[in-house]
Coordinates of C-alpha atoms and ligand atoms in Angstrom, one line a residue:
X492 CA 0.0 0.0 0.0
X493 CA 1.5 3.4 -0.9
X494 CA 1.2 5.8 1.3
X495 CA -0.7 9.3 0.4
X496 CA 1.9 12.2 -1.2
X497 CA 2.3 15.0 1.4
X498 CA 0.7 17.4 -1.5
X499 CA -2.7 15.2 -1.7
X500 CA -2.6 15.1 2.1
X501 CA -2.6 19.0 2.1
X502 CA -4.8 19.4 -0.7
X503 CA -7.7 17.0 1.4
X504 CA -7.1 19.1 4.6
X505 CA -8.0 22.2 3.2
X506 CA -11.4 23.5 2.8
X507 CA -12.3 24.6 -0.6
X508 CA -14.7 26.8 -2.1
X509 CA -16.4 27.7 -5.4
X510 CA -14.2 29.4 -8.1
X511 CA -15.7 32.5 -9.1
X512 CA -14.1 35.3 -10.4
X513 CA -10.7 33.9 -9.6
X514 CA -11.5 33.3 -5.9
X515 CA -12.3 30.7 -3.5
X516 CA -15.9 31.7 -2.2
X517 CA -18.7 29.0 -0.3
X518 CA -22.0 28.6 -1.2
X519 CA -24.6 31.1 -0.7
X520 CA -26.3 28.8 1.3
X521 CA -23.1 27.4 2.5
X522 CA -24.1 23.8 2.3
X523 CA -21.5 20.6 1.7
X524 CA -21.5 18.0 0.8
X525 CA -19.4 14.5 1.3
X526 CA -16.9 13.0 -1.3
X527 CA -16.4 9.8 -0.2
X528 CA -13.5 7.4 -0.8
X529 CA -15.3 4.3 -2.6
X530 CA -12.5 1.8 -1.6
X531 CA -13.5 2.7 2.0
X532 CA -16.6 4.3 2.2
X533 CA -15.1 6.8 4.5
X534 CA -16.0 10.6 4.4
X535 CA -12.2 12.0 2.8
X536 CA -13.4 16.0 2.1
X537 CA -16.5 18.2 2.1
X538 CA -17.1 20.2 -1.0
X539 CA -19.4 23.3 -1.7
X540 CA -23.1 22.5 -2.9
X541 CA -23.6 25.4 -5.3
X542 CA -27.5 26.4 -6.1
X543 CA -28.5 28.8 -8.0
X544 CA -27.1 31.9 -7.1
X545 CA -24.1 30.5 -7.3
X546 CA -24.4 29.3 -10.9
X547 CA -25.7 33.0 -11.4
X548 CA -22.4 34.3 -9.6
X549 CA -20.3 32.2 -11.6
X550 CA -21.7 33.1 -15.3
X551 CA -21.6 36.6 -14.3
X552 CA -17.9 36.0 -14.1
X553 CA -17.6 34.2 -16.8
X554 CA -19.6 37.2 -19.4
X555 CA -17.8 39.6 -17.2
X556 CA -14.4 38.4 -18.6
X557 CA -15.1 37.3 -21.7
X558 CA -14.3 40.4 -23.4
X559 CA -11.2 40.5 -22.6
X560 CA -10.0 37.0 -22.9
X561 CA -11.7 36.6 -26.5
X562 CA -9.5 39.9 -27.6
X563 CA -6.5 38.4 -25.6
X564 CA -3.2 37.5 -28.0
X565 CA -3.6 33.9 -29.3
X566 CA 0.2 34.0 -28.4
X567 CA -1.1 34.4 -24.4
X568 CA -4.0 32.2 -24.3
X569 CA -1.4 29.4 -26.2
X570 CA 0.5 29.9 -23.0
X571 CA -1.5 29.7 -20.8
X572 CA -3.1 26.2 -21.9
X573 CA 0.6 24.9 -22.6
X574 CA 1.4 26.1 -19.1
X575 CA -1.3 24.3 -17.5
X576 CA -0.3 21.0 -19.8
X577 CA 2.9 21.4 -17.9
X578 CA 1.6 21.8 -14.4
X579 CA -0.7 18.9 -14.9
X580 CA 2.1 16.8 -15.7
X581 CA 4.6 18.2 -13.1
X582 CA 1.7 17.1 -10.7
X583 CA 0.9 13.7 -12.8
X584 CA 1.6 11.5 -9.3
X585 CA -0.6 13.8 -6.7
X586 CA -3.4 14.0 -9.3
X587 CA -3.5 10.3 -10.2
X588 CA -3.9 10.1 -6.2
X589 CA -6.4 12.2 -5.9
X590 CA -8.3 10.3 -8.7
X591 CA -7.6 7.3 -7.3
X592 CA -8.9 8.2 -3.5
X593 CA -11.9 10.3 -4.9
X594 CA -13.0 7.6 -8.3
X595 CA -11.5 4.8 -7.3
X596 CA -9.4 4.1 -10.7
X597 CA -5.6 2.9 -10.0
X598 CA -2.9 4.9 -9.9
X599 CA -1.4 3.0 -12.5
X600 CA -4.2 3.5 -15.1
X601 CA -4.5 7.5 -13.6
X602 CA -0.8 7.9 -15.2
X603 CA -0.9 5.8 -18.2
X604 CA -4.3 7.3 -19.2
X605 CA -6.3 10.1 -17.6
X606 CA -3.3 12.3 -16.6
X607 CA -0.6 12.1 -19.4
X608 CA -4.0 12.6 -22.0
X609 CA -5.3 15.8 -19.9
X610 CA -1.8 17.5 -20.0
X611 CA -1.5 16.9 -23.4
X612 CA -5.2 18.4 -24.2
X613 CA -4.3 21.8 -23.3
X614 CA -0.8 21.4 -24.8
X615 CA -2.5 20.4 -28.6
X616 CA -5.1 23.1 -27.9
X617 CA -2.4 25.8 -27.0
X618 CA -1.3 25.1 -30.9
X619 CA -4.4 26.3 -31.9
X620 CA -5.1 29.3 -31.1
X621 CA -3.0 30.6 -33.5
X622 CA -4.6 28.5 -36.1
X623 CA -8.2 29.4 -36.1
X624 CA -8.5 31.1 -39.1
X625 CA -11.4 32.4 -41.5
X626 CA -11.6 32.7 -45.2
X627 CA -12.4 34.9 -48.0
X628 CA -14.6 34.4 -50.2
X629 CA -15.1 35.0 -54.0
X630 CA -18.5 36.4 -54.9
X631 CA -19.5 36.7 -58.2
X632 CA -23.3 39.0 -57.7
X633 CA -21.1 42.3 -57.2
X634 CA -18.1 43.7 -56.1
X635 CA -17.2 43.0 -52.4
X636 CA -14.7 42.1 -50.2
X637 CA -16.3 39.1 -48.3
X638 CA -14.5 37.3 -45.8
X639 CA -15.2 35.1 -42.8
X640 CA -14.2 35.2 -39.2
X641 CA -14.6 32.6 -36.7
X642 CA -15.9 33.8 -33.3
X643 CA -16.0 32.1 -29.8
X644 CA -19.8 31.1 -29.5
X645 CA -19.4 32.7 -25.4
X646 CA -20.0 31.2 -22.5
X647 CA -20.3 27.8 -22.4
X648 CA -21.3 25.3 -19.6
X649 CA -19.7 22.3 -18.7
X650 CA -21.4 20.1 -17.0
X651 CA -19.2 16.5 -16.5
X652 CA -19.7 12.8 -15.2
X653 CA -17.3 10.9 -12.6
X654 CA -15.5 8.3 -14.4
X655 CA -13.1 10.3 -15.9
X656 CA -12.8 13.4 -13.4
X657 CA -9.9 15.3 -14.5
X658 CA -9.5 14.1 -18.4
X659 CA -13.1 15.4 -18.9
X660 CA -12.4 18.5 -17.4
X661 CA -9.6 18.7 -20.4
X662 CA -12.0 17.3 -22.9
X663 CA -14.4 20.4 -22.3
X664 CA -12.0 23.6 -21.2
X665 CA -9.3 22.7 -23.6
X666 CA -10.6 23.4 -26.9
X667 CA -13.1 25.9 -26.0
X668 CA -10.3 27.9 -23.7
X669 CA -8.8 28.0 -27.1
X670 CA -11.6 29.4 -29.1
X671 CA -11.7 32.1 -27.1
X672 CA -15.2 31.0 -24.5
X673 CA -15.3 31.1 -20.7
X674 CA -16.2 28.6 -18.6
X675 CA -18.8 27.6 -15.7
X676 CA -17.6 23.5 -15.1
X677 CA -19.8 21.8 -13.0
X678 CA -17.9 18.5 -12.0
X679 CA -19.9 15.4 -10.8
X680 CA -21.0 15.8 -7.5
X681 CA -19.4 12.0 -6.9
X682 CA -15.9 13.5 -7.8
X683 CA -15.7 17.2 -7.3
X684 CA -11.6 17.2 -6.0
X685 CA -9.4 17.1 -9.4
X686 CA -11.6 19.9 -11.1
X687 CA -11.1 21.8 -8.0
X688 CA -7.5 21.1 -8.0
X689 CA -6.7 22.0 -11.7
X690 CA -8.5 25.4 -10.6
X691 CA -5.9 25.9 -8.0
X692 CA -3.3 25.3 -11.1
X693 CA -5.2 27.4 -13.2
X694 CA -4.7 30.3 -10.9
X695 CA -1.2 29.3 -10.3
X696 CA -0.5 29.5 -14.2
X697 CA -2.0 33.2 -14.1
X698 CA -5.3 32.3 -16.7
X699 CA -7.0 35.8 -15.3
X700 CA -10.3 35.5 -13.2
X701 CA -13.4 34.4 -14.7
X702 CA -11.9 32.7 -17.4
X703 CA -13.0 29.4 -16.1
X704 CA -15.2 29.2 -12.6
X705 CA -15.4 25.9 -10.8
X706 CA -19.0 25.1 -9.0
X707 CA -19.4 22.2 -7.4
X708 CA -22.7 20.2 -6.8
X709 CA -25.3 17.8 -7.3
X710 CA -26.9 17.5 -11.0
X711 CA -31.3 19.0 -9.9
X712 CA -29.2 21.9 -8.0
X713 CA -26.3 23.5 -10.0
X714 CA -26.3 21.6 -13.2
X715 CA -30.4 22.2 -14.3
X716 CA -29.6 26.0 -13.5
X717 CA -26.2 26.0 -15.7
X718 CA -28.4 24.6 -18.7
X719 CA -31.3 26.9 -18.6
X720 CA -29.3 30.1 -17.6
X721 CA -30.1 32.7 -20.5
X722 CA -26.0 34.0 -19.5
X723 CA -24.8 30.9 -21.5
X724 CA -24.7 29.9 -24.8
X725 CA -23.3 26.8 -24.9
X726 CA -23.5 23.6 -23.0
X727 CA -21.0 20.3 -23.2
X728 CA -22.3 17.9 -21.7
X729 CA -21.4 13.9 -20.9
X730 CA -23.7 11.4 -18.9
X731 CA -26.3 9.8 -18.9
X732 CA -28.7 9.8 -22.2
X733 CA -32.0 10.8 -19.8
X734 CA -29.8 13.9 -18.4
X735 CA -28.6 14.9 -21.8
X736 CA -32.4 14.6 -22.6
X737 CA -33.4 16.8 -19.8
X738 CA -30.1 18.9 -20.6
X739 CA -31.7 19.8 -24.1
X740 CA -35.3 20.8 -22.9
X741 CA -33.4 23.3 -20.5
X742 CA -32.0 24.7 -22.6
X743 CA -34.5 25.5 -25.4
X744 CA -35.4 29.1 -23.2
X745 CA -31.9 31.0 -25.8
X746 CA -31.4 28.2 -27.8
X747 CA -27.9 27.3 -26.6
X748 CA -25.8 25.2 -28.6
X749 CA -25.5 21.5 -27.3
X750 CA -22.9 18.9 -27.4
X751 CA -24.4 15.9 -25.9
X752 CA -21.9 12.6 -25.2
X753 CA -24.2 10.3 -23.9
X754 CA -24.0 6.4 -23.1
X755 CA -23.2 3.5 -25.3
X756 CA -23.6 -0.5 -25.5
X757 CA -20.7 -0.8 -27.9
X758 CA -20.7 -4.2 -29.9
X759 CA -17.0 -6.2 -29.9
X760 CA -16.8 -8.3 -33.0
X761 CA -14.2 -11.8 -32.4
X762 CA -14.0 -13.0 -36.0
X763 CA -12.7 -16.8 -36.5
X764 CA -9.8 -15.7 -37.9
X765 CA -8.9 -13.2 -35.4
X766 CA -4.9 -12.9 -34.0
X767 CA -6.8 -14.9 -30.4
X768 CA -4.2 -13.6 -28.0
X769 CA -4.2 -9.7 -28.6
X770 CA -8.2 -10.5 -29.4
X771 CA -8.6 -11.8 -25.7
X772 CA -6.3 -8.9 -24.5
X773 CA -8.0 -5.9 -26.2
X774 CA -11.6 -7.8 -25.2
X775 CA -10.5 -7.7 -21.6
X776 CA -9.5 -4.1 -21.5
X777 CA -12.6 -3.3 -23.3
X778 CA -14.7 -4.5 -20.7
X779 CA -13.5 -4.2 -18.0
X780 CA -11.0 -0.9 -17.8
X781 CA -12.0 1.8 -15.2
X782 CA -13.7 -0.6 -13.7
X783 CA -16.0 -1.1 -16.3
X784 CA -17.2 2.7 -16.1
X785 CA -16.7 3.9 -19.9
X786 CA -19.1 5.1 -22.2
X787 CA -17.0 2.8 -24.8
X788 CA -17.3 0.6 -23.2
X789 CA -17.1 -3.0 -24.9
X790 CA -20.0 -4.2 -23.1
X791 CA -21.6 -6.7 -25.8
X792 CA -18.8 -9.1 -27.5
X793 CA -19.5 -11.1 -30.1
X794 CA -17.6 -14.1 -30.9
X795 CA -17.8 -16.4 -34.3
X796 CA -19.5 -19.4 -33.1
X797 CA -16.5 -22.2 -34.3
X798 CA -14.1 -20.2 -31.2
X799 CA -16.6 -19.4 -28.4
X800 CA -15.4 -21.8 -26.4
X801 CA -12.3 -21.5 -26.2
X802 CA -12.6 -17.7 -26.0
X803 CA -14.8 -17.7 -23.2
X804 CA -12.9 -20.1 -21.3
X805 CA -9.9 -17.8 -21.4
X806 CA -11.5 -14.5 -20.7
X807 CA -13.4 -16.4 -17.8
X808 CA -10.1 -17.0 -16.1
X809 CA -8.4 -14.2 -16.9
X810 CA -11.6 -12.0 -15.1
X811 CA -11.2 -14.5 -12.0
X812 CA -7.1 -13.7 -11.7
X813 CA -8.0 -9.9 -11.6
X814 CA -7.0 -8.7 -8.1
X815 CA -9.7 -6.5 -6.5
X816 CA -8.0 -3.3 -4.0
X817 CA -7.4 0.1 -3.6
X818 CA -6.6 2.4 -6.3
X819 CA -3.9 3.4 -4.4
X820 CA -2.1 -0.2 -4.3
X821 CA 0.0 -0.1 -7.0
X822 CA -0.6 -4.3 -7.3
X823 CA -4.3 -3.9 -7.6
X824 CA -5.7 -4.6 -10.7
X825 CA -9.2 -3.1 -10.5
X826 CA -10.5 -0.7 -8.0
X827 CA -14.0 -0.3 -6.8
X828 CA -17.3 1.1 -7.8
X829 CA -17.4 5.0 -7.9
X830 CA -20.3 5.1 -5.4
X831 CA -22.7 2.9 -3.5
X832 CA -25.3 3.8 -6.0
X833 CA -23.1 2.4 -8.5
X834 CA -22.8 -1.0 -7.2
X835 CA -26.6 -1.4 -6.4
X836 CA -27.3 -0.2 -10.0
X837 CA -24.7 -2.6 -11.3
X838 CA -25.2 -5.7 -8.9
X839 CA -29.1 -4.9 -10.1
X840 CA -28.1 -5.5 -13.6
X841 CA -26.2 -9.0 -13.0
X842 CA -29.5 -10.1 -10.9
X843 CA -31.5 -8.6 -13.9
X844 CA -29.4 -10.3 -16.3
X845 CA -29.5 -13.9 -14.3
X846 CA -33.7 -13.7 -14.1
X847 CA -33.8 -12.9 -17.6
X848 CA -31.9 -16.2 -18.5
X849 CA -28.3 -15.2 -18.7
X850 CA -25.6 -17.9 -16.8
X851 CA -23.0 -16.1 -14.6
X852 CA -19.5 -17.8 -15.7
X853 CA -17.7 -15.4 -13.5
X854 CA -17.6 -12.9 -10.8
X855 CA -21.5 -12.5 -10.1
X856 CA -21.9 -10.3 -7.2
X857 CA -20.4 -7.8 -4.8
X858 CA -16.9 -9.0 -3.5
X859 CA -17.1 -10.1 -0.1
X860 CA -13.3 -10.5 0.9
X861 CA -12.0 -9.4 3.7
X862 CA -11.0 -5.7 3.6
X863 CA -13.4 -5.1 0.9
X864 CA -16.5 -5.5 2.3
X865 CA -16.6 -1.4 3.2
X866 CA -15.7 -0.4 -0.2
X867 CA -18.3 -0.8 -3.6
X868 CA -16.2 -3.7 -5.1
X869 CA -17.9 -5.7 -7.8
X870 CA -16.4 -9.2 -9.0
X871 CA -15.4 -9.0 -12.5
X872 CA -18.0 -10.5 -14.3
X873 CA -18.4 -12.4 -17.1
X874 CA -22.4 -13.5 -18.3
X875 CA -23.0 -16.0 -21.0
X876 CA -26.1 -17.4 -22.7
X877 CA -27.7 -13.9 -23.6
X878 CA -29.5 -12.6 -26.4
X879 CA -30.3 -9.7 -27.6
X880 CA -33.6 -8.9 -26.0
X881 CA -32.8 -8.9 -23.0
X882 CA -32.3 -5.3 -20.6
X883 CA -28.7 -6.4 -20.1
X884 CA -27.9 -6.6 -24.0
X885 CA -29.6 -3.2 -24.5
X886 CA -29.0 -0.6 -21.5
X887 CA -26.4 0.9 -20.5
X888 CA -24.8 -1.1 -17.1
X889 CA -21.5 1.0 -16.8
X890 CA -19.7 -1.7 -15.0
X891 CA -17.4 -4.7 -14.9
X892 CA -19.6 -7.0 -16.4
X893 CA -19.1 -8.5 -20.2
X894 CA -21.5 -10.1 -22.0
X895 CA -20.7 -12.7 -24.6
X896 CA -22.8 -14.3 -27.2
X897 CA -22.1 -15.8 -30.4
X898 CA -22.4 -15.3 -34.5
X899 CA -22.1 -17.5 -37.5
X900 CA -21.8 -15.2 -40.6
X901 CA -20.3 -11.8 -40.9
X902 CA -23.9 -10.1 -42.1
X903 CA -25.3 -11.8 -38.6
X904 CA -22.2 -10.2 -36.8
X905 CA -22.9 -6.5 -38.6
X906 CA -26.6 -6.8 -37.9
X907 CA -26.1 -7.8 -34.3
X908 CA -23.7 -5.1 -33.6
X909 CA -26.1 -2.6 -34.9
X910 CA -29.3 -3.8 -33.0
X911 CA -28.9 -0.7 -30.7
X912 CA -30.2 2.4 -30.1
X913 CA -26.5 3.8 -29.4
X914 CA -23.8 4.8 -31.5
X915 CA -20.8 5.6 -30.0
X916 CA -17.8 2.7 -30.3
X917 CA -17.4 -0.6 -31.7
X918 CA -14.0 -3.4 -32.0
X919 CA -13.4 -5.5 -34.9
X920 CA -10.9 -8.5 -34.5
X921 CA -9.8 -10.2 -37.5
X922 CA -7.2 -10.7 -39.8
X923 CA -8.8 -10.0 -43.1
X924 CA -7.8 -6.5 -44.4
X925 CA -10.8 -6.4 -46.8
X926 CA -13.4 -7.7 -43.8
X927 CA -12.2 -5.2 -41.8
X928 CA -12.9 -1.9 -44.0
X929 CA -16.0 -3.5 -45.0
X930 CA -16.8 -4.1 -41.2
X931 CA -16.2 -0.3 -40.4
X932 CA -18.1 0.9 -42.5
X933 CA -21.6 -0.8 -42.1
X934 CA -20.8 0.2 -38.3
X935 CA -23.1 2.8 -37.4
X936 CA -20.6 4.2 -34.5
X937 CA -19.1 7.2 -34.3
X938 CA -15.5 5.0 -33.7
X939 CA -14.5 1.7 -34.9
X940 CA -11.2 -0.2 -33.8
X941 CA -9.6 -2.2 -35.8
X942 CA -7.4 -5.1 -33.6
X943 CA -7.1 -2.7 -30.6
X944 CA -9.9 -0.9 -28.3
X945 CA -10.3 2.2 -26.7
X946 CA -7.7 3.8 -27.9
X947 CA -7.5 7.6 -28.0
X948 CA -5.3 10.5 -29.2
X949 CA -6.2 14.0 -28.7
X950 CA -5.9 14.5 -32.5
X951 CA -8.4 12.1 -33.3
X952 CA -12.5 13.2 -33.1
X953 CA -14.1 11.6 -30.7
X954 CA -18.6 11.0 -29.7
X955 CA -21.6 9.4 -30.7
X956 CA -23.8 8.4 -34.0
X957 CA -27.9 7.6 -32.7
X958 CA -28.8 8.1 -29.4
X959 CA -25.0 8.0 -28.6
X960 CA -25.4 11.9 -28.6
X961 CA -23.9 14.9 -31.3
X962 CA -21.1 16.8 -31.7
X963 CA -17.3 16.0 -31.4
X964 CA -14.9 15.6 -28.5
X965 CA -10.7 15.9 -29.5
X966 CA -9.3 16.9 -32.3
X967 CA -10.2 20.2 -35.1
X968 CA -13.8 19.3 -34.7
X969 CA -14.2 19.9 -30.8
X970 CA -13.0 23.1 -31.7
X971 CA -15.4 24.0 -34.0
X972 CA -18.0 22.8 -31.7
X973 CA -17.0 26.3 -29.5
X974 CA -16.8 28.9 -32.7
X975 CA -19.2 30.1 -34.5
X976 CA -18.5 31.9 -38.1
X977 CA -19.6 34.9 -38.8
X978 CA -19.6 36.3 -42.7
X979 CA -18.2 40.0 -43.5
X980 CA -19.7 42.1 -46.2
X981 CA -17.6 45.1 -47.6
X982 CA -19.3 47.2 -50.5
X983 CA -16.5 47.7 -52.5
X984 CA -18.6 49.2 -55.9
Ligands
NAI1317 P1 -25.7 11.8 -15.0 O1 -25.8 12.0 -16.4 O2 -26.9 12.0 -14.1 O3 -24.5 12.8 -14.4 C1 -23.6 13.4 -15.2 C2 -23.4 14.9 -14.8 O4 -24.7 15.5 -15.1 C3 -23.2 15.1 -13.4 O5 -22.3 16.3 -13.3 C4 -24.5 15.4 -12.8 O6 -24.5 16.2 -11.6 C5 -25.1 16.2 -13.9 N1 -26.6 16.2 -13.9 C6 -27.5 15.3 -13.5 N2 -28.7 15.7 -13.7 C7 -28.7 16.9 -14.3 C8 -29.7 17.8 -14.7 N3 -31.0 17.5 -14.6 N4 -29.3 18.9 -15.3 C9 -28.0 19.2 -15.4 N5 -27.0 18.4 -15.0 C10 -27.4 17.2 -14.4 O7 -25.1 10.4 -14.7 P2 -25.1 9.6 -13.3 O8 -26.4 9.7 -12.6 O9 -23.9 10.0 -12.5 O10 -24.8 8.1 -13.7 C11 -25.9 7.3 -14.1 C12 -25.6 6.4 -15.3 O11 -25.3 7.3 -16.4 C13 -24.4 5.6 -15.2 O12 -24.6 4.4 -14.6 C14 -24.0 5.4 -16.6 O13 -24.8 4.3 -17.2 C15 -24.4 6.7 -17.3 N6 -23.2 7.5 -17.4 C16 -22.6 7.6 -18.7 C17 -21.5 8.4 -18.8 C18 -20.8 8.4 -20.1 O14 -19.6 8.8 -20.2 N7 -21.5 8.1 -21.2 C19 -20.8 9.1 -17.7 C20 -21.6 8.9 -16.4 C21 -22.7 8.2 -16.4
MG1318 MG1 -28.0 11.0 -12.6

């Protein structure tokens, strides 16, 4: 067991407030609430619950300092973003604590993924802000000088789930820092401390007050006023597909802009003639990294009849060797549950999934070892004999439970994959070049891997097709989701 860096030790003893305006403030009303370590269930900080005046504080800070940040240099606002890049890596070990005491994830996964991916977000935005150009255009009904410019679309709102705590705060500020917006983020009230932390770096860096405000709190009471405040004009939002549901009818009142990236039941495809080892590997990790808690999740895999059994047989032991512990043990393999909510809703599925039909091969239910039982561990589980109809083929579980069911011709593989109302992520496995094109593109997901899963670069766009959501994470496309072009008109007759 490692013991807690001196720096996340003094970061959990402090109290911290709402940033607004560059400062630490509490709530109005001056209610907390608990963040809770999930390996422990113990209390570990208090954070402030932000209501409605406090959302209204906070957007007044950020349209108060918009102005001068969309007029600021390019040059500057590169710096800054690169600057925070660097502080989040300086901090890499203290933050993958933090995420690791407050989500539960392993330190090991923290630095290899969510950390190293969030510094380099604002280190590939940074490069361009100098890049966001418009364009002239030639008209041919007069004489005019006509050109374009590409505007920041204001203040947007970033509203943001608990699986990824940190990287998602990157996902959302870093391009639309660039484009020249300001911020209100709204972390998830399950894991409030990394947002709050990168705002301590953010004023550390120098970004100047109001640029981005921090306010922490529980979806009904900070985020539903964030996504109906007439002071905003765009919201980003990841979750649930209900909330993003709820997120668009709130903000109908000025006709925000909306980038919804909502859940998945991402199909992984095992052809026969699939490389079995790295197929196995990348099956594992689609299932079952973060604990299970990814919207890409690899949730349903399908497997060409002729090498089920043998496939199953070896995920099925490889899920039972996975040792269960603290994120903060560097030998664990996978932590717990983000919150006890979590594990009822997941444990529910797996009892769902058994009534329905479906044979537990592995894991099953809550882990009752000793020195786990305070913590929201679930046994990595495997479920066999499923079909499509049934809720644990078709809903969302978020959760470290893999479902495996069979095919017997490609078409039956394609059509299987796409009996879902999501979109968002699918895996191929096979060693046919042709298959796999061909494969990709009857997909209807908004990414396909090819012999890997889950990979991510911050150059590559990133979200849904169908009820996956709309509108791009990463890449040149996220940062067009926070401009907005507006066309120039000079008489020149
Ligand atoms: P959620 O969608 O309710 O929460 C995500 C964020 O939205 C949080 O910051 C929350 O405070 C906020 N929120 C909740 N209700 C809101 C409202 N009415 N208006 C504005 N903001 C609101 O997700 P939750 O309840 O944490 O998890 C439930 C399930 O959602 C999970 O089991 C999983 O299936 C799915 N989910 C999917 C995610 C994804 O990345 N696709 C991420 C998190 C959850
Ligand atoms: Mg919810």
């Amino acid at each position: 067991m490692t013991t807690v860096l001196e720096g996340v030790s003094a970061f959990l003893a402090r109290e911290h407030g709402l940033l607004i305006a560059g400062e630490e403030h509490d709530a109005r009303s001056r209610e907390r609430f608990d963040v809770v370590n999930p390996a422990t269930g113990e209390v570990i900080a208090t954070a402030p619950s932000a209501g409605a005046a406090d959302v209204d504080d906070a957007v007044a800070a950020a349209r108060a300092a918009l102005p001068a940040w969309r007029a600021l240099a390019p040059t500057r606002r590169a710096e800054l973003l690169w600057d925070l890049g660097t502080a989040v890596a300086r901090d890499a070990d203290e933050l993958a604590q933090l995420e690791a005491i407050d989500n539960g994830k392993p330190t090991g996964e923290a630095l290899a993924v969510d950390i190293p991916l969030t510094a380099e977000i604002f280190r590939y935005y940074a490069g361009w802000t100098t890049k966001i150009e418009g364009a002239t255009i030639p008209i041919s009904s007069g004489s005019f000088h006509t050109y374009t410019r590409r505007e920041p679309v204001g203040v947007v709102g970033a509203i943001i789930p608990w699986n990824f705590p940190l990287l998602m705060c990157g996902y959302k500020l870093g391009p639309s820092l660039a484009a020249g917006c300001t911020v209100v983020l709204k972390p998830a009230e399950q894991t409030p401390l990394s947002a709050l932390r990168l705002a301590e770096l953010m004023v550390e860096v120098g970004f100047p007050p109001g640029v981005v405000n921090v306010v922490t709190g529980f979806g009904e009471t900070a985020g539903a006023p964030l996504a109906a405040h007439p002071g905003v004009d765009k919201i980003t939002f990841t979750g649930e597909t209900e909330t993003g549901r709820k997120i668009l009818d709130a903000s109908k009142g000025n006709l925000k802009r909306v980038s919804l990236e909502l859940g998945g039941k991402s199909p992984n495809i095992v052809f026969a003639d699939a490389d079995m080892d790295a197929a196995l590997q990348g099956t594992f990790g689609a299932v079952f990294f973060n604990q299970g808690q990814c919207c890409i999740a690899g949730a349903r895999t399908y497997v060409d009849a002729r090498r089920e059994e043998e496939f199953v047989e070896r995920l099925v032991e490889r899920a039972r060797d996975i040792r269960l512990g603290s994120g903060l043990d560097p030998d664990t393999d996978m932590g717990p549950l983000v919150s006890e909510e979590q594990l009822r809703r997941v444990t529910g599925y797996i009892e769902t999934g058994v009534a329905e039909g479906a044979t537990v091969l592995a894991g099953g239910s809550r882990a009752d070892d000793p020195g786990l039982t305070a913590g929201y561990f679930v046994r990595p589980t495997v479920l066999g004999g499923v079909n499509q109809s049934m809720r644990v083929m078709r809903e969302e579980i978020f959760g470290p439970v893999a479902m495996v069911s069979t095919f017997s011709s490609e078409e039956e593989a394609v059509a299987l994959a796409n009996d879902t109302s999501y979109g968002l992520a699918a895996g191929i496995w096979t060693r046919d070049v042709k298959r796999a094109h061909r494969v990709a593109a009857a997909i209807d997901a908004g990414t396909v891997w090819v012999n890997t899963y889950g990979w991510f670069d911050v150059a590559a766009p990133y979200g849904g097709f169908k009820m996956s959501g709309y509108g791009k994470e990463l890449g040149e496309e996220a940062l067009g989701a926070y401009l907005q072009t507006k066309t120039v008109w000079v008489d020149l007759s």
